[in-house]
Short mmCIF file of C-alpha atoms and ligand atoms in Angstrom, two decimals:
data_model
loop_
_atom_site.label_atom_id
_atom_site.label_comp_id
_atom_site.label_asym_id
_atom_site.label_seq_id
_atom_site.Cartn_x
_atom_site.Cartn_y
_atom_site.Cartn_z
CA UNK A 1 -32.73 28.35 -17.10
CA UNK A 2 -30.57 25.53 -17.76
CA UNK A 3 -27.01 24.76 -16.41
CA UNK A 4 -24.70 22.01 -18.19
CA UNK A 5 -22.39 21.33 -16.17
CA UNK A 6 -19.48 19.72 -17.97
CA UNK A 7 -16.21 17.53 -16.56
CA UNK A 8 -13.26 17.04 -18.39
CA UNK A 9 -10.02 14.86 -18.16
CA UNK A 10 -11.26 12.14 -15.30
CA UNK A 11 -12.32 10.50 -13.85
CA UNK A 12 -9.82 10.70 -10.88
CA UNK A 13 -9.53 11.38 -7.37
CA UNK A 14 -12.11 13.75 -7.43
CA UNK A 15 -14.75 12.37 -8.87
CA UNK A 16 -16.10 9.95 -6.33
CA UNK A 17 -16.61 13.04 -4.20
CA UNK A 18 -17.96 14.94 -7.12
CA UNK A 19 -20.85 12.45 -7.67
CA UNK A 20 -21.44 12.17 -3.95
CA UNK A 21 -22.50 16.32 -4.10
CA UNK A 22 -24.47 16.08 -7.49
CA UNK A 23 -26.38 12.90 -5.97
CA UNK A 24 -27.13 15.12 -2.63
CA UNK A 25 -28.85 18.02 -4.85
CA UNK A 26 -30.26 15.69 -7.32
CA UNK A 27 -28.54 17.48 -10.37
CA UNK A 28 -27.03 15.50 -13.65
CA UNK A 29 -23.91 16.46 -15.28
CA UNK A 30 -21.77 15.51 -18.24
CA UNK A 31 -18.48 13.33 -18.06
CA UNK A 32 -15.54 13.71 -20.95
CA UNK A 33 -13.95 10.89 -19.91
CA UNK A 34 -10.26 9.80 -21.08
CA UNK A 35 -8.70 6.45 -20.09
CA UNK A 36 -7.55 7.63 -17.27
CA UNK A 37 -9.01 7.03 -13.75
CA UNK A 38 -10.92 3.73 -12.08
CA UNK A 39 -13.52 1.61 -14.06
CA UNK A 40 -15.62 1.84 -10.99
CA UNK A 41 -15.98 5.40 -11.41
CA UNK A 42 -17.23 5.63 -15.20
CA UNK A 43 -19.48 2.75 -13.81
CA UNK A 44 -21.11 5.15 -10.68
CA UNK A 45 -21.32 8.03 -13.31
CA UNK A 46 -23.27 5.86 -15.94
CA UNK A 47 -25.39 4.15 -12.99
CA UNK A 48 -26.26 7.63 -11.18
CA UNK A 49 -28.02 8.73 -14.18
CA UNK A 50 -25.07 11.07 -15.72
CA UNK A 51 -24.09 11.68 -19.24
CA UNK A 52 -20.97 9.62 -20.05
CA UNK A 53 -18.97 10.97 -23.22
CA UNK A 54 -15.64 10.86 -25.08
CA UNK A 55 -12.60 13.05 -24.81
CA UNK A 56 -10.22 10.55 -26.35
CA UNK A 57 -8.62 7.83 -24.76
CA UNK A 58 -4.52 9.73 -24.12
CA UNK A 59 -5.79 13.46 -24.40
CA UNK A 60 -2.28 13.72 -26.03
CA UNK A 61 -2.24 16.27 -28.66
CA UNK A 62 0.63 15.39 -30.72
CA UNK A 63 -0.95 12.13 -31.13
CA UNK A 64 -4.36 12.60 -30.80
CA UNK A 65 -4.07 15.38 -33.86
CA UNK A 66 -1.38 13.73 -35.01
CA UNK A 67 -3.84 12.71 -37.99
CA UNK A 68 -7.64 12.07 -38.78
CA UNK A 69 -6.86 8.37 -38.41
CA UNK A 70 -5.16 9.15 -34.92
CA UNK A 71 -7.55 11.09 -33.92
CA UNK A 72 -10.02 8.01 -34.85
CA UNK A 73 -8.06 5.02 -33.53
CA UNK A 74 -7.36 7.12 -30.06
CA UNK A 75 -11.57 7.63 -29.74
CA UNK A 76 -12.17 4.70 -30.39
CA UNK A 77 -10.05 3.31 -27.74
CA UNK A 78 -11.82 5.26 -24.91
CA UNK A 79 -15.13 4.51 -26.32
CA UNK A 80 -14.52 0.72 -26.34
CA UNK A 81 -13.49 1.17 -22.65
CA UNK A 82 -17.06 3.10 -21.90
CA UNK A 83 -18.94 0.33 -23.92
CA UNK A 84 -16.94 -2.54 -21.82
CA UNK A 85 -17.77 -0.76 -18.65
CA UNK A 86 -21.27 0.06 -19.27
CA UNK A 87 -22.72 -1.28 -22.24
CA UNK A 88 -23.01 1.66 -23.73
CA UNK A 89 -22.19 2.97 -27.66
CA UNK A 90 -21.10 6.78 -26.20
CA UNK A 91 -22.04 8.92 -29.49
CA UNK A 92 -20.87 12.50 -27.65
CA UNK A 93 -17.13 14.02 -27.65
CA UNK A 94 -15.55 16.93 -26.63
CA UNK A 95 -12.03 17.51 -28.36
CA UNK A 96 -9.42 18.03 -26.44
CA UNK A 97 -8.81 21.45 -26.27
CA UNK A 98 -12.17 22.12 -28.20
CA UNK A 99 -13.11 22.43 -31.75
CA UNK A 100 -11.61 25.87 -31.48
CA UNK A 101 -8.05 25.05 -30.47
CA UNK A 102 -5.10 26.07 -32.56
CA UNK A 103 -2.75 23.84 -30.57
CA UNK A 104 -3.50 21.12 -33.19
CA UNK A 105 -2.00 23.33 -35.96
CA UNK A 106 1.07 22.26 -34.82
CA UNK A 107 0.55 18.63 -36.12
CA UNK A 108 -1.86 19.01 -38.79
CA UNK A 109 -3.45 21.89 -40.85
CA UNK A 110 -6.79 21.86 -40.90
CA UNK A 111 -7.58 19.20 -38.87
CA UNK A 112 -10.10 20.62 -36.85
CA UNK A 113 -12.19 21.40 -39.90
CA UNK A 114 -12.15 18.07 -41.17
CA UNK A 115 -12.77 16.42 -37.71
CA UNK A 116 -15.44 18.33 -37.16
CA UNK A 117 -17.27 17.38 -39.94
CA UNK A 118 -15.96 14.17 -39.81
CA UNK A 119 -17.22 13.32 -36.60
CA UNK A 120 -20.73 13.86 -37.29
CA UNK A 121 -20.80 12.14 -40.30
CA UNK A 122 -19.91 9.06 -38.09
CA UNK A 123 -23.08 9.92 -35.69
CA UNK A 124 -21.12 11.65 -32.98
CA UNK A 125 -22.44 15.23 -31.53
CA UNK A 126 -19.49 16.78 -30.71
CA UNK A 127 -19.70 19.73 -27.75
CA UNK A 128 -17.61 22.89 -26.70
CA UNK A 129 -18.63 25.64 -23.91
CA UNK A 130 -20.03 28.46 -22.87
CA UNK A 131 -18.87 29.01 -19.35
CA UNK A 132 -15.26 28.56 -18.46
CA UNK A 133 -14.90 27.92 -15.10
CA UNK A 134 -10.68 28.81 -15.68
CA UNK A 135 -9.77 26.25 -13.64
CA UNK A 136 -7.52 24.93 -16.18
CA UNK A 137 -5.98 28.30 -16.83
CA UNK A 138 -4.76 30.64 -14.14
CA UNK A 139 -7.65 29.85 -11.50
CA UNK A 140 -6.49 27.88 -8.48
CA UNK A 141 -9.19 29.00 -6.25
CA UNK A 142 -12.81 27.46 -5.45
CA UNK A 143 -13.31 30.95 -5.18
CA UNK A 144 -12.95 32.00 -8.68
CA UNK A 145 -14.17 28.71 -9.97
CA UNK A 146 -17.09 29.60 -8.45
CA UNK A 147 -17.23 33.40 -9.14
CA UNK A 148 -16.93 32.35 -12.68
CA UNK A 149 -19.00 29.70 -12.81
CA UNK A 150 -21.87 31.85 -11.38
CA UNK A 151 -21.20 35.37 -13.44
CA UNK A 152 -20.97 32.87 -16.73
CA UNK A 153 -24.64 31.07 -16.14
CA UNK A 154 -27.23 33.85 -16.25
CA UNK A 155 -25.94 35.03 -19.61
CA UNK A 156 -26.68 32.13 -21.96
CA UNK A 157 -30.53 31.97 -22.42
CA UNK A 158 -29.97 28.76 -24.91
CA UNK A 159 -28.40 27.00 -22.09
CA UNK A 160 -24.95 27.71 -19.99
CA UNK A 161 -22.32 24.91 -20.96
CA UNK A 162 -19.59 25.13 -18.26
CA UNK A 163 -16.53 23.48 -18.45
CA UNK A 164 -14.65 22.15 -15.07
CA UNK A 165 -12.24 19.29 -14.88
CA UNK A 166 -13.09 16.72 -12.11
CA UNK A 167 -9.40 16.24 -11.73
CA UNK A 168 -8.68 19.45 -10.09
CA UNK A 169 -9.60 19.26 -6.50
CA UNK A 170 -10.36 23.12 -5.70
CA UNK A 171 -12.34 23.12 -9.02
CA UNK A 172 -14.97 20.15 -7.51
CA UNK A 173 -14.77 21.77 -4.32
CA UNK A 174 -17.07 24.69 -5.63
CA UNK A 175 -19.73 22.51 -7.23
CA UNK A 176 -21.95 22.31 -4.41
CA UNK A 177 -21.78 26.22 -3.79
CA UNK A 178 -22.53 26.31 -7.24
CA UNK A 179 -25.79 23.97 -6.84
CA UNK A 180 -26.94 25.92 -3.67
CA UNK A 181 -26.84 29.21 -5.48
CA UNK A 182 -28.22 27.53 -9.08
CA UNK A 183 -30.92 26.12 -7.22
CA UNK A 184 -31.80 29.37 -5.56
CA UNK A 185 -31.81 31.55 -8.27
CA UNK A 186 -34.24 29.01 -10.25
CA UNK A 187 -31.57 27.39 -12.83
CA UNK A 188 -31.83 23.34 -13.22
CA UNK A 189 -28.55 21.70 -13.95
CA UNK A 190 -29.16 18.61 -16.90
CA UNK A 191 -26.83 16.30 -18.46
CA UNK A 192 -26.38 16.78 -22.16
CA UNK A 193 -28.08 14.84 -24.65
CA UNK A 194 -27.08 14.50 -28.28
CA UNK A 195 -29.21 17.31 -29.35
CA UNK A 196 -29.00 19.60 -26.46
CA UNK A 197 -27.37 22.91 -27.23
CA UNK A 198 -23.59 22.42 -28.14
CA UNK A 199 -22.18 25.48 -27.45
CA UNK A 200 -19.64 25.46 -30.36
CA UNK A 201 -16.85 27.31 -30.59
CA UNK A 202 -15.46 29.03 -34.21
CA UNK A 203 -13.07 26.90 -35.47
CA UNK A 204 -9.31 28.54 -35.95
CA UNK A 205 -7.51 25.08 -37.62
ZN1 LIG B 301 -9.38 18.08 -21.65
#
């Protein structure tokens, strides 16, 4: 039983604390980083063993989906700041919003079906979810992050994907409840690779 857990949007003020409880149960995760956040923090994620990926460099819809080229030239910003931090070519995204969002309709039809092709013709794995934690919806609790969290990992036998955003305090706050009752209940918690289970979503642009 396999838990991916996923963080969006950092890193921030959060994180630090976030890698402090993954380190202390020995689990990986998966970063989505932006441009955003301190250099020193994509460094401790890389160094710690974690999965650092791309989730554009603004996170700006009207730009990012602006265009394919936007879309391009704004990746390609935040994966020149991962390769200048760690050395690293990062080859995994997550769109902003996810390959499902209609939000990008606004700006350009159809260009979630071309950028999802398009991506992977340029080597990238791109990833959604499985597992919404809601903390980026109505959820303000650690409470419900972690009720949701928990209720969402036992039903994906291919792997739970579960997306939090290590810029929300009360959302890191449940992670190590989360670990406790993962490890428990016999679930391991791995970083994503490039051909782990994506969890894709349909897409609607
Ligand atoms: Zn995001």
């Amino acid at each position: 039983k396999i838990v991916y857990l996923t963080f969006d949007d950092g890193p921030g003020a959060y994180t630090a604390k976030l890698l402090d409880v993954l380190k202390k149960y020995d689990a990986k995760a998966t970063f989505f980083v932006t441009c955003v956040g301190d250099d020193s923090l994509i460094k401790r994620e890389y160094d710690e063993g974690h999965t650092v990926a791309l989730h554009t460099c603004t996170h700006n819809y009207a730009k990012v989906y602006a265009s394919d080229a936007a879309f391009f030239s704004d990746l390609d910003t935040v994966k020149a700041r991962v390769k200048r931090i760690t050395g690293y070519d990062a080859n995994m995204i997550r769109f902003p919003g996810g390959s499902s969002n209609a939000i990008s309709a606004r700006y350009s039809s159809g260009i979630m079906s071309r950028l999802t092709k398009e991506v992977q013709n340029r080597g990238y794995a791109y990833f959604d979810w499985n597992v919404s934690s809601g903390d980026a919806g109505g959820t303000t609790s650690s409470d419900a992050v972690y009720r949701n969290v928990v209720a969402g990992m036992g039903k994906f036998a291919s792997g739970a994907v579960v997306l939090q955003h290590d810029i929300k305090g009360f959302s890191v706050d449940a992670v190590e409840r989360i670990l406790q009752y993962g490890q428990e209940h016999g679930f391991v918690f791995e970083k994503l690779t490039p051909t782990s289970y994506a969890a894709h979503h349909g897409i609607n642009n």
